[in-house]
Amino acid sequence: MSGVHPLPAARPGDPVGRIATPALVIDLDAMERNLQRMAAFARERGLRLRPHAKMHKSAHIARLQMAAGAVGVCVQKLSEAQALAAGGVDNIFISNELVDEAKLTELAQLARQIRLAVCVDSGLGVDRLAAAVRRAGCVVDVLVEIDVGQGRCGVPATAAGALAHQVVSHAPASDGPGQGGLRFAGLQAYHGRAQHLRSAAERAQAIHHAVTLARTAQATITSGGIACPLVTGAGTGSFVHEAASGVYGELQAGSYLFMDRDYADNQATPDAPVFEHALFVKSQVMSRGQSHAVVDAGHKAHAVDSGLPRVWGRALAYANGGDEHGLLSVVVTPSGAEPPLLEGLPGLGDTVWLVPGHCDPTVNLHDHYIALRGGLQHGVVEAVWPVDARGCLR
Ligand SMILES: Cc1ncc(COP(=O)(O)O)c(C=O)c1O
């Protein structure tokens, strides 16, 4: 069977019951409400929205987000940018660092076709990027990343000015065509760890610290006579705080669109828009014991790095049954569960909807989205979308 691409689990027009399992299913109505809520949030505050597409890896969804007002999307990898650009996305920010010369040459080629931005956090990265861009005769927007508490990429806030200066030293010689160079576009100040701090107060405190560092970094840049046009960052767990800071001009949240179980476990941020679960793994009971049921979706169908899925709408716990199996057992219904949960074990052949623990790596396990209109009970498949950047890890 080598070379045979797996067929999608359903076709447009199929009723929900006909979607083969396990399948990655989008509740389109819920996704569109999430899309509009975040677009409205940014618009009402005069902020740019650049959702993170590393989450959905879909050119179609990126285009929907841009049609609703996003300036473009973020990705984390060059190959993700290439996949989305091939699908018609023309404004992409690689919110990550690259130092490999072969990749930088490819990046510069891509920048000849679309508006492209990238992060830097080293002098070597700036010099290699500048050389590649000059060879290609194109312009790339460059953001200096600062470490605002994650302890991952990024220079200390106090070092931002020196790196920005180095970027500016590689500006195009003139505005004329074919003039390659780097355009300093501002700062990336993203605090990943803050997103999953459970209490709203802890997240607020972490972002308060990030904002202070972003201000410091801005000052080291502007005091050297360089304008700092933008601070970009924020994720689904914290964007309300970056938005209120007066420092960030662009929000990069991604997971809000699908809302995984891990984000739903966060204590809600006061005044934040409410996002609904819109991404599910449809599974089926394939075996039944006295006190457990077995579904056909194990950790090859959903990621487990942020914990196991939640069983949607039923008083059931999901335990890991291996690569291809999930074990369901009855749990006591939490009092006041909303909507009310279905009690008891499902029967053989029953459908069980799983809310993945973490949407990004779950999506990367699937070739297609099955986009469902009309809800999980009675919906009809409206479209099948490829996960364009699946496996794009380079
Ligand atoms: C740089 C950057 N920005 C934004 C995000 C979006 O975060 P989320 O999908 O949690 O909203 C991520 C996610 O890891 C990220 O790495």
mmCIF file of C-alpha atoms and ligand atoms in Angstrom:
data_model
loop_
_atom_site.group_PDB
_atom_site.id
_atom_site.type_symbol
_atom_site.label_atom_id
_atom_site.label_comp_id
_atom_site.label_asym_id
_atom_site.label_seq_id
_atom_site.Cartn_x
_atom_site.Cartn_y
_atom_site.Cartn_z
ATOM 1 C CA MET A 1 0.000 0.000 0.000
ATOM 2 C CA SER A 2 3.038 2.322 -0.121
ATOM 3 C CA GLY A 3 2.246 5.704 -1.644
ATOM 4 C CA VAL A 4 -1.494 5.448 -0.947
ATOM 5 C CA HIS A 5 -2.581 8.577 0.860
ATOM 6 C CA PRO A 6 -5.221 7.790 3.516
ATOM 7 C CA LEU A 7 -8.711 8.721 2.374
ATOM 8 C CA PRO A 8 -10.568 11.323 4.425
ATOM 9 C CA ALA A 9 -12.929 9.894 7.061
ATOM 10 C CA ALA A 10 -15.980 11.418 5.336
ATOM 11 C CA ARG A 11 -17.144 13.341 2.294
ATOM 12 C CA PRO A 12 -19.063 16.603 2.052
ATOM 13 C CA GLY A 13 -22.764 15.867 2.461
ATOM 14 C CA ASP A 14 -22.274 12.859 4.739
ATOM 15 C CA PRO A 15 -24.338 12.881 7.933
ATOM 16 C CA VAL A 16 -22.306 12.898 11.153
ATOM 17 C CA GLY A 17 -23.038 9.217 11.748
ATOM 18 C CA ARG A 18 -21.161 8.309 8.585
ATOM 19 C CA ILE A 19 -17.831 9.877 9.633
ATOM 20 C CA ALA A 20 -15.415 6.959 9.996
ATOM 21 C CA THR A 21 -13.509 6.845 13.275
ATOM 22 C CA PRO A 22 -11.180 7.962 14.615
ATOM 23 C CA ALA A 23 -11.483 11.321 12.848
ATOM 24 C CA LEU A 24 -10.483 14.910 13.528
ATOM 25 C CA VAL A 25 -13.727 16.874 13.442
ATOM 26 C CA ILE A 26 -14.336 20.620 13.603
ATOM 27 C CA ASP A 27 -17.679 21.873 14.913
ATOM 28 C CA LEU A 28 -17.857 24.710 12.362
ATOM 29 C CA ASP A 29 -20.546 26.686 14.167
ATOM 30 C CA ALA A 30 -18.476 26.756 17.374
ATOM 31 C CA MET A 31 -15.243 27.540 15.481
ATOM 32 C CA GLU A 32 -16.830 30.469 13.658
ATOM 33 C CA ARG A 33 -18.162 31.905 16.934
ATOM 34 C CA ASN A 34 -14.641 31.670 18.403
ATOM 35 C CA LEU A 35 -13.162 33.256 15.279
ATOM 36 C CA GLN A 36 -15.570 36.208 15.415
ATOM 37 C CA ARG A 37 -15.209 36.713 19.190
ATOM 38 C CA MET A 38 -11.426 37.062 18.979
ATOM 39 C CA ALA A 39 -11.605 39.228 15.847
ATOM 40 C CA ALA A 40 -14.082 41.544 17.611
ATOM 41 C CA PHE A 41 -11.926 41.662 20.758
ATOM 42 C CA ALA A 42 -8.886 42.863 18.796
ATOM 43 C CA ARG A 43 -10.875 45.226 16.567
ATOM 44 C CA GLU A 44 -12.627 46.934 19.501
ATOM 45 C CA ARG A 45 -9.237 47.646 21.109
ATOM 46 C CA GLY A 46 -7.543 48.821 17.920
ATOM 47 C CA LEU A 47 -5.045 45.956 18.096
ATOM 48 C CA ARG A 48 -3.666 43.848 15.284
ATOM 49 C CA LEU A 49 -4.540 40.163 15.397
ATOM 50 C CA ARG A 50 -2.049 37.685 13.972
ATOM 51 C CA PRO A 51 -3.333 34.272 15.098
ATOM 52 C CA HIS A 52 -0.878 31.432 15.489
ATOM 53 C CA ALA A 53 -1.362 28.947 12.646
ATOM 54 C CA LYS A 54 1.014 26.389 14.170
ATOM 55 C CA MET A 55 -2.132 25.313 15.953
ATOM 56 C CA HIS A 56 -4.307 24.510 12.911
ATOM 57 C CA LYS A 57 -1.688 24.194 10.108
ATOM 58 C CA SER A 58 -4.410 24.929 7.559
ATOM 59 C CA ALA A 59 -4.216 27.474 4.731
ATOM 60 C CA HIS A 60 -8.013 27.508 4.497
ATOM 61 C CA ILE A 61 -8.449 28.368 8.170
ATOM 62 C CA ALA A 62 -5.687 30.986 7.971
ATOM 63 C CA ARG A 63 -7.541 32.633 5.098
ATOM 64 C CA LEU A 64 -10.788 32.600 7.126
ATOM 65 C CA GLN A 65 -8.967 34.353 9.976
ATOM 66 C CA MET A 66 -7.565 36.975 7.598
ATOM 67 C CA ALA A 67 -10.976 37.509 6.022
ATOM 68 C CA ALA A 68 -12.269 38.245 9.542
ATOM 69 C CA GLY A 69 -9.637 40.936 10.067
ATOM 70 C CA ALA A 70 -6.346 39.255 11.007
ATOM 71 C CA VAL A 71 -3.344 41.003 9.425
ATOM 72 C CA GLY A 72 -1.727 37.653 8.714
ATOM 73 C CA VAL A 73 -0.741 34.577 10.695
ATOM 74 C CA CYS A 74 2.204 33.331 12.722
ATOM 75 C CA VAL A 75 3.914 30.009 12.199
ATOM 76 C CA GLN A 76 6.792 28.434 14.054
ATOM 77 C CA LYS A 77 8.657 26.737 11.205
ATOM 78 C CA LEU A 78 9.899 27.672 7.732
ATOM 79 C CA SER A 79 8.235 24.599 6.226
ATOM 80 C CA GLU A 80 4.907 25.605 7.826
ATOM 81 C CA ALA A 81 5.286 29.007 6.170
ATOM 82 C CA GLN A 82 6.018 27.346 2.828
ATOM 83 C CA ALA A 83 2.976 25.061 3.129
ATOM 84 C CA LEU A 84 0.611 27.913 4.017
ATOM 85 C CA ALA A 85 2.051 30.206 1.336
ATOM 86 C CA ALA A 86 1.447 27.452 -1.226
ATOM 87 C CA GLY A 87 -2.179 27.532 -0.021
ATOM 88 C CA GLY A 88 -2.535 31.266 -0.715
ATOM 89 C CA VAL A 89 -1.573 32.848 2.635
ATOM 90 C CA ASP A 90 0.409 35.957 1.760
ATOM 91 C CA ASN A 91 1.404 37.486 5.117
ATOM 92 C CA ILE A 92 3.303 35.212 7.502
ATOM 93 C CA PHE A 93 5.457 35.776 10.576
ATOM 94 C CA ILE A 94 7.810 32.969 11.597
ATOM 95 C CA SER A 95 7.720 33.713 15.346
ATOM 96 C CA ASN A 96 10.863 31.727 15.916
ATOM 97 C CA GLU A 97 14.608 31.744 15.210
ATOM 98 C CA LEU A 98 16.528 30.208 12.278
ATOM 99 C CA VAL A 99 20.318 30.102 11.954
ATOM 100 C CA ASP A 100 20.794 27.374 9.354
ATOM 101 C CA GLU A 101 22.137 28.911 6.129
ATOM 102 C CA ALA A 102 20.274 26.554 3.782
ATOM 103 C CA LYS A 103 16.986 27.331 5.528
ATOM 104 C CA LEU A 104 17.711 31.052 5.453
ATOM 105 C CA THR A 105 18.283 30.833 1.702
ATOM 106 C CA GLU A 106 14.853 29.181 1.351
ATOM 107 C CA LEU A 107 13.336 31.797 3.649
ATOM 108 C CA ALA A 108 14.669 34.566 1.417
ATOM 109 C CA GLN A 109 13.180 32.839 -1.637
ATOM 110 C CA LEU A 110 9.798 32.749 0.106
ATOM 111 C CA ALA A 111 10.115 36.434 0.972
ATOM 112 C CA ARG A 112 10.193 37.169 -2.762
ATOM 113 C CA GLN A 113 6.643 35.804 -2.972
ATOM 114 C CA ILE A 114 4.863 36.915 0.220
ATOM 115 C CA ARG A 115 5.221 39.441 3.050
ATOM 116 C CA LEU A 116 7.423 37.570 5.513
ATOM 117 C CA ALA A 117 8.695 38.334 9.003
ATOM 118 C CA VAL A 118 10.970 36.358 11.316
ATOM 119 C CA CYS A 119 12.450 36.533 14.820
ATOM 120 C CA VAL A 120 16.114 36.873 15.721
ATOM 121 C CA ASP A 121 17.896 36.509 19.034
ATOM 122 C CA SER A 122 21.557 36.330 18.003
ATOM 123 C CA GLY A 123 24.108 38.359 16.076
ATOM 124 C CA LEU A 124 24.946 35.279 14.020
ATOM 125 C CA GLY A 125 21.276 34.834 13.111
ATOM 126 C CA VAL A 126 21.023 38.486 11.993
ATOM 127 C CA ASP A 127 24.173 38.347 9.858
ATOM 128 C CA ARG A 128 23.231 35.081 8.145
ATOM 129 C CA LEU A 129 19.670 36.285 7.519
ATOM 130 C CA ALA A 130 20.981 39.560 6.093
ATOM 131 C CA ALA A 131 23.372 37.729 3.759
ATOM 132 C CA ALA A 132 20.601 35.436 2.457
ATOM 133 C CA VAL A 133 18.184 38.310 1.976
ATOM 134 C CA ARG A 134 20.742 40.411 0.152
ATOM 135 C CA ARG A 135 21.564 37.522 -2.203
ATOM 136 C CA ALA A 136 17.853 37.115 -2.972
ATOM 137 C CA GLY A 137 17.306 40.875 -3.364
ATOM 138 C CA CYS A 138 14.275 40.892 -1.076
ATOM 139 C CA VAL A 139 13.158 42.528 2.161
ATOM 140 C CA VAL A 140 12.271 40.670 5.361
ATOM 141 C CA ASP A 141 10.665 42.150 8.484
ATOM 142 C CA VAL A 142 12.705 41.286 11.559
ATOM 143 C CA LEU A 143 11.555 41.181 15.166
ATOM 144 C CA VAL A 144 13.996 40.928 18.019
ATOM 145 C CA GLU A 145 12.744 38.346 20.477
ATOM 146 C CA ILE A 146 13.193 39.027 24.179
ATOM 147 C CA ASP A 147 12.871 36.479 26.969
ATOM 148 C CA VAL A 148 9.989 37.652 29.137
ATOM 149 C CA GLY A 149 9.957 34.728 31.551
ATOM 150 C CA GLN A 150 9.762 31.545 29.555
ATOM 151 C CA GLY A 151 13.489 30.790 29.631
ATOM 152 C CA ARG A 152 13.392 29.630 26.006
ATOM 153 C CA CYS A 153 14.462 31.816 23.086
ATOM 154 C CA GLY A 154 15.045 35.552 23.268
ATOM 155 C CA VAL A 155 17.726 37.946 24.461
ATOM 156 C CA PRO A 156 17.485 39.706 27.831
ATOM 157 C CA ALA A 157 15.401 42.889 27.575
ATOM 158 C CA THR A 158 18.481 45.049 28.195
ATOM 159 C CA ALA A 159 20.233 43.514 25.150
ATOM 160 C CA ALA A 160 17.402 44.287 22.697
ATOM 161 C CA GLY A 161 18.801 47.699 21.702
ATOM 162 C CA ALA A 162 22.157 46.298 20.549
ATOM 163 C CA LEU A 163 20.512 43.573 18.445
ATOM 164 C CA ALA A 164 18.012 46.038 16.946
ATOM 165 C CA HIS A 165 20.959 48.244 16.019
ATOM 166 C CA GLN A 166 22.577 45.316 14.220
ATOM 167 C CA VAL A 167 19.325 44.624 12.320
ATOM 168 C CA VAL A 168 19.069 48.264 11.267
ATOM 169 C CA SER A 169 22.667 48.147 10.003
ATOM 170 C CA HIS A 170 21.410 45.691 7.351
ATOM 171 C CA ALA A 171 18.567 47.913 6.087
ATOM 172 C CA PRO A 172 18.131 48.007 2.290
ATOM 173 C CA ALA A 173 20.365 50.631 0.697
ATOM 174 C CA SER A 174 17.318 52.246 -0.922
ATOM 175 C CA ASP A 175 13.624 51.585 -1.515
ATOM 176 C CA GLY A 176 14.319 50.600 -5.098
ATOM 177 C CA PRO A 177 13.372 47.211 -6.558
ATOM 178 C CA GLY A 178 15.868 44.397 -5.973
ATOM 179 C CA GLN A 179 17.369 46.114 -2.927
ATOM 180 C CA GLY A 180 17.741 43.344 -0.383
ATOM 181 C CA GLY A 181 17.837 44.048 3.328
ATOM 182 C CA LEU A 182 16.301 43.745 6.762
ATOM 183 C CA ARG A 183 13.476 45.964 8.012
ATOM 184 C CA PHE A 184 13.425 46.258 11.808
ATOM 185 C CA ALA A 185 9.785 45.634 12.743
ATOM 186 C CA GLY A 186 9.850 45.592 16.540
ATOM 187 C CA LEU A 187 9.898 43.121 19.422
ATOM 188 C CA GLN A 188 8.479 39.708 20.084
ATOM 189 C CA ALA A 189 7.659 39.296 23.798
ATOM 190 C CA TYR A 190 5.786 36.003 24.158
ATOM 191 C CA HIS A 191 5.416 34.279 27.517
ATOM 192 C CA GLY A 192 4.495 30.653 26.789
ATOM 193 C CA ARG A 193 4.621 29.350 30.333
ATOM 194 C CA ALA A 194 2.177 31.989 31.518
ATOM 195 C CA GLN A 195 -0.555 30.582 29.268
ATOM 196 C CA HIS A 196 -1.139 27.473 31.330
ATOM 197 C CA LEU A 197 -0.802 28.832 34.846
ATOM 198 C CA ARG A 198 -4.126 27.731 36.247
ATOM 199 C CA SER A 199 -5.122 30.742 38.326
ATOM 200 C CA ALA A 200 -6.143 33.960 36.609
ATOM 201 C CA ALA A 201 -4.148 35.957 39.187
ATOM 202 C CA GLU A 202 -0.919 34.066 38.441
ATOM 203 C CA ARG A 203 -1.322 34.669 34.720
ATOM 204 C CA ALA A 204 -1.968 38.373 35.320
ATOM 205 C CA GLN A 205 1.170 38.602 37.439
ATOM 206 C CA ALA A 206 3.344 36.786 34.878
ATOM 207 C CA ILE A 207 2.208 39.112 32.086
ATOM 208 C CA HIS A 208 2.691 42.176 34.287
ATOM 209 C CA HIS A 209 6.335 41.098 34.509
ATOM 210 C CA ALA A 210 6.490 40.500 30.725
ATOM 211 C CA VAL A 211 5.088 43.984 30.058
ATOM 212 C CA THR A 212 7.702 45.545 32.331
ATOM 213 C CA LEU A 213 10.460 43.772 30.404
ATOM 214 C CA ALA A 214 8.940 44.753 27.052
ATOM 215 C CA ARG A 215 8.966 48.405 28.171
ATOM 216 C CA THR A 216 12.610 48.100 29.179
ATOM 217 C CA ALA A 217 13.481 46.574 25.804
ATOM 218 C CA GLN A 218 11.580 49.322 23.961
ATOM 219 C CA ALA A 219 13.526 51.950 25.905
ATOM 220 C CA THR A 220 16.907 50.384 25.038
ATOM 221 C CA ILE A 221 15.910 50.595 21.363
ATOM 222 C CA THR A 222 14.415 54.070 21.240
ATOM 223 C CA SER A 223 17.187 55.574 23.371
ATOM 224 C CA GLY A 224 19.558 54.567 20.563
ATOM 225 C CA GLY A 225 17.469 56.585 18.098
ATOM 226 C CA ILE A 226 15.709 53.575 16.545
ATOM 227 C CA ALA A 227 11.912 53.526 16.314
ATOM 228 C CA CYS A 228 10.257 50.398 17.708
ATOM 229 C CA PRO A 229 7.092 50.046 15.622
ATOM 230 C CA LEU A 230 5.502 47.038 17.355
ATOM 231 C CA VAL A 231 5.512 44.676 20.323
ATOM 232 C CA THR A 232 3.907 41.348 19.437
ATOM 233 C CA GLY A 233 3.055 38.325 21.573
ATOM 234 C CA ALA A 234 0.279 36.783 23.709
ATOM 235 C CA GLY A 235 -1.543 33.469 23.715
ATOM 236 C CA THR A 236 -5.005 32.203 24.554
ATOM 237 C CA GLY A 237 -4.349 32.106 28.314
ATOM 238 C CA SER A 238 -3.118 35.668 28.659
ATOM 239 C CA PHE A 239 -4.062 37.894 25.714
ATOM 240 C CA VAL A 240 -6.478 40.011 27.768
ATOM 241 C CA HIS A 241 -3.509 41.289 29.792
ATOM 242 C CA GLU A 242 -1.212 42.020 26.845
ATOM 243 C CA ALA A 243 -4.153 43.763 25.176
ATOM 244 C CA ALA A 244 -4.688 46.003 28.208
ATOM 245 C CA SER A 245 -0.987 46.814 28.633
ATOM 246 C CA GLY A 246 -0.737 49.728 26.218
ATOM 247 C CA VAL A 247 2.577 48.180 25.091
ATOM 248 C CA TYR A 248 1.570 45.269 22.856
ATOM 249 C CA GLY A 249 0.169 46.185 19.459
ATOM 250 C CA GLU A 250 -0.417 42.681 18.116
ATOM 251 C CA LEU A 251 -1.909 39.481 19.569
ATOM 252 C CA GLN A 252 -0.691 36.038 18.481
ATOM 253 C CA ALA A 253 -3.185 33.745 20.267
ATOM 254 C CA GLY A 254 -3.950 30.563 18.357
ATOM 255 C CA SER A 255 -5.691 27.921 20.451
ATOM 256 C CA TYR A 256 -8.777 30.085 21.103
ATOM 257 C CA LEU A 257 -10.099 28.891 17.760
ATOM 258 C CA PHE A 258 -10.386 25.225 18.821
ATOM 259 C CA MET A 259 -10.064 25.392 22.650
ATOM 260 C CA ASP A 260 -8.520 22.215 23.987
ATOM 261 C CA ARG A 261 -9.140 20.568 27.353
ATOM 262 C CA ASP A 262 -5.996 22.039 28.868
ATOM 263 C CA TYR A 263 -7.080 25.622 28.159
ATOM 264 C CA ALA A 264 -10.601 24.881 29.409
ATOM 265 C CA ASP A 265 -9.024 23.779 32.713
ATOM 266 C CA ASN A 266 -7.636 27.300 33.276
ATOM 267 C CA GLN A 267 -9.581 29.468 35.702
ATOM 268 C CA ALA A 268 -11.376 31.969 33.453
ATOM 269 C CA THR A 269 -9.852 35.434 33.071
ATOM 270 C CA PRO A 270 -12.376 38.087 34.151
ATOM 271 C CA ASP A 271 -13.823 39.943 31.132
ATOM 272 C CA ALA A 272 -12.252 37.547 28.618
ATOM 273 C CA PRO A 273 -14.371 36.392 25.702
ATOM 274 C CA VAL A 274 -15.656 32.855 26.212
ATOM 275 C CA PHE A 275 -14.406 30.300 23.698
ATOM 276 C CA GLU A 276 -16.084 26.966 23.019
ATOM 277 C CA HIS A 277 -14.614 23.558 22.253
ATOM 278 C CA ALA A 278 -14.619 23.323 18.473
ATOM 279 C CA LEU A 279 -12.146 20.479 17.854
ATOM 280 C CA PHE A 280 -13.033 16.878 18.597
ATOM 281 C CA VAL A 281 -11.768 13.413 17.880
ATOM 282 C CA LYS A 282 -14.764 11.312 16.923
ATOM 283 C CA SER A 283 -14.297 7.784 18.276
ATOM 284 C CA GLN A 284 -16.385 4.615 18.475
ATOM 285 C CA VAL A 285 -16.829 1.960 21.154
ATOM 286 C CA MET A 286 -15.225 -1.170 19.675
ATOM 287 C CA SER A 287 -15.195 -3.414 22.752
ATOM 288 C CA ARG A 288 -17.143 -3.567 26.012
ATOM 289 C CA GLY A 289 -16.242 -5.048 29.385
ATOM 290 C CA GLN A 290 -18.402 -5.233 32.510
ATOM 291 C CA SER A 291 -17.101 -1.970 33.889
ATOM 292 C CA HIS A 292 -15.313 -0.349 30.970
ATOM 293 C CA ALA A 293 -15.729 0.465 27.298
ATOM 294 C CA VAL A 294 -12.912 0.626 24.747
ATOM 295 C CA VAL A 295 -12.846 3.291 22.021
ATOM 296 C CA ASP A 296 -10.804 3.181 18.830
ATOM 297 C CA ALA A 297 -8.822 6.380 19.519
ATOM 298 C CA GLY A 298 -5.570 6.040 21.451
ATOM 299 C CA HIS A 299 -2.582 8.323 21.526
ATOM 300 C CA LYS A 300 -2.002 7.978 17.780
ATOM 301 C CA ALA A 301 -5.268 9.920 17.387
ATOM 302 C CA HIS A 302 -4.712 12.616 20.030
ATOM 303 C CA ALA A 303 -1.707 14.128 21.799
ATOM 304 C CA VAL A 304 -1.066 13.301 25.454
ATOM 305 C CA ASP A 305 1.620 15.870 26.365
ATOM 306 C CA SER A 306 -0.929 18.067 28.176
ATOM 307 C CA GLY A 307 -2.939 15.190 29.593
ATOM 308 C CA LEU A 308 -5.673 12.936 28.295
ATOM 309 C CA PRO A 309 -8.825 14.003 26.466
ATOM 310 C CA ARG A 310 -12.110 14.866 28.140
ATOM 311 C CA VAL A 311 -15.118 12.808 27.096
ATOM 312 C CA TRP A 312 -17.624 15.330 25.778
ATOM 313 C CA GLY A 313 -21.150 15.322 27.191
ATOM 314 C CA ARG A 314 -20.824 12.093 29.184
ATOM 315 C CA ALA A 315 -19.936 11.227 32.788
ATOM 316 C CA LEU A 316 -16.953 9.138 31.702
ATOM 317 C CA ALA A 317 -13.226 9.211 32.365
ATOM 318 C CA TYR A 318 -10.750 8.436 29.571
ATOM 319 C CA ALA A 319 -7.637 6.394 30.402
ATOM 320 C CA ASN A 320 -4.797 5.587 28.047
ATOM 321 C CA GLY A 321 -5.314 2.176 26.483
ATOM 322 C CA GLY A 322 -2.271 2.380 24.190
ATOM 323 C CA ASP A 323 -1.563 3.548 20.645
ATOM 324 C CA GLU A 324 -4.987 2.685 19.242
ATOM 325 C CA HIS A 325 -7.232 2.276 22.295
ATOM 326 C CA GLY A 326 -8.877 4.439 24.912
ATOM 327 C CA LEU A 327 -10.462 3.048 28.086
ATOM 328 C CA LEU A 328 -13.661 4.599 29.360
ATOM 329 C CA SER A 329 -15.026 4.198 32.869
ATOM 330 C CA VAL A 330 -17.988 5.742 34.641
ATOM 331 C CA VAL A 331 -17.357 8.721 36.931
ATOM 332 C CA VAL A 332 -19.730 10.507 39.283
ATOM 333 C CA THR A 333 -21.368 13.399 37.423
ATOM 334 C CA PRO A 334 -19.976 16.686 38.746
ATOM 335 C CA SER A 335 -22.847 18.555 40.407
ATOM 336 C CA GLY A 336 -24.309 21.285 38.183
ATOM 337 C CA ALA A 337 -22.531 20.042 35.053
ATOM 338 C CA GLU A 338 -23.594 22.225 32.157
ATOM 339 C CA PRO A 339 -24.860 20.888 29.794
ATOM 340 C CA PRO A 340 -26.085 17.862 31.802
ATOM 341 C CA LEU A 341 -23.913 14.791 31.227
ATOM 342 C CA LEU A 342 -25.179 11.483 29.893
ATOM 343 C CA GLU A 343 -24.817 8.801 32.585
ATOM 344 C CA GLY A 344 -23.587 5.228 32.191
ATOM 345 C CA LEU A 345 -21.215 3.354 29.890
ATOM 346 C CA PRO A 346 -21.798 3.656 26.137
ATOM 347 C CA GLY A 347 -22.687 0.511 24.203
ATOM 348 C CA LEU A 348 -20.829 -1.242 21.434
ATOM 349 C CA GLY A 349 -20.777 0.866 18.292
ATOM 350 C CA ASP A 350 -21.728 4.078 20.111
ATOM 351 C CA THR A 351 -20.017 7.334 19.170
ATOM 352 C CA VAL A 352 -17.900 9.063 21.798
ATOM 353 C CA TRP A 353 -16.550 12.587 21.232
ATOM 354 C CA LEU A 354 -13.154 13.387 22.733
ATOM 355 C CA VAL A 355 -11.891 16.887 23.511
ATOM 356 C CA PRO A 356 -8.097 16.659 23.005
ATOM 357 C CA GLY A 357 -5.797 17.681 25.855
ATOM 358 C CA HIS A 358 -3.691 19.810 23.471
ATOM 359 C CA CYS A 359 -4.939 20.833 20.037
ATOM 360 C CA ASP A 360 -1.637 21.651 18.233
ATOM 361 C CA PRO A 361 0.067 18.229 18.388
ATOM 362 C CA THR A 362 -3.298 16.479 17.991
ATOM 363 C CA VAL A 363 -3.852 18.233 14.661
ATOM 364 C CA ASN A 364 -0.366 17.190 13.545
ATOM 365 C CA LEU A 365 -1.430 13.523 13.848
ATOM 366 C CA HIS A 366 -4.140 13.844 11.182
ATOM 367 C CA ASP A 367 -4.205 14.355 7.416
ATOM 368 C CA HIS A 368 -7.667 15.945 7.222
ATOM 369 C CA TYR A 369 -10.205 17.970 9.091
ATOM 370 C CA ILE A 370 -13.814 16.922 8.762
ATOM 371 C CA ALA A 371 -15.727 20.209 9.025
ATOM 372 C CA LEU A 372 -19.189 19.583 10.449
ATOM 373 C CA ARG A 373 -22.153 21.999 10.285
ATOM 374 C CA GLY A 374 -25.178 21.668 12.571
ATOM 375 C CA GLY A 375 -23.640 20.148 15.703
ATOM 376 C CA LEU A 376 -22.240 16.834 16.886
ATOM 377 C CA GLN A 377 -25.652 15.134 17.154
ATOM 378 C CA HIS A 378 -27.327 15.893 13.849
ATOM 379 C CA GLY A 379 -24.674 17.725 11.800
ATOM 380 C CA VAL A 380 -23.698 17.224 8.173
ATOM 381 C CA VAL A 381 -20.167 17.336 6.762
ATOM 382 C CA GLU A 382 -19.767 20.654 4.983
ATOM 383 C CA ALA A 383 -16.148 20.307 3.888
ATOM 384 C CA VAL A 384 -12.974 18.290 4.171
ATOM 385 C CA TRP A 385 -9.798 20.352 4.587
ATOM 386 C CA PRO A 386 -6.249 19.034 4.436
ATOM 387 C CA VAL A 387 -3.940 19.691 7.377
ATOM 388 C CA ASP A 388 -1.591 21.422 4.909
ATOM 389 C CA ALA A 389 1.399 21.788 7.197
ATOM 390 C CA ARG A 390 1.090 18.379 8.860
ATOM 391 C CA GLY A 391 4.575 17.089 9.665
ATOM 392 C CA CYS A 392 6.205 20.407 8.709
ATOM 393 C CA LEU A 393 8.860 20.309 11.410
ATOM 394 C CA ARG A 394 11.802 21.867 9.553
HETATM 395 C C1 LIG B 1 5.458 32.426 19.814
HETATM 396 C C2 LIG B 1 4.065 31.985 20.094
HETATM 397 N N1 LIG B 1 3.058 32.882 19.980
HETATM 398 C C3 LIG B 1 1.773 32.549 20.191
HETATM 399 C C4 LIG B 1 1.431 31.246 20.536
HETATM 400 C C5 LIG B 1 -0.061 30.929 20.644
HETATM 401 O O1 LIG B 1 -0.421 30.368 21.813
HETATM 402 P P1 LIG B 1 -1.823 29.621 21.996
HETATM 403 O O2 LIG B 1 -2.024 28.651 20.878
HETATM 404 O O3 LIG B 1 -1.588 28.919 23.256
HETATM 405 O O4 LIG B 1 -2.859 30.659 22.002
HETATM 406 C C6 LIG B 1 2.438 30.275 20.673
HETATM 407 C C7 LIG B 1 2.104 28.907 21.078
HETATM 408 O O5 LIG B 1 2.889 28.111 21.517
HETATM 409 C C8 LIG B 1 3.788 30.658 20.450
HETATM 410 O O6 LIG B 1 4.794 29.773 20.563
#
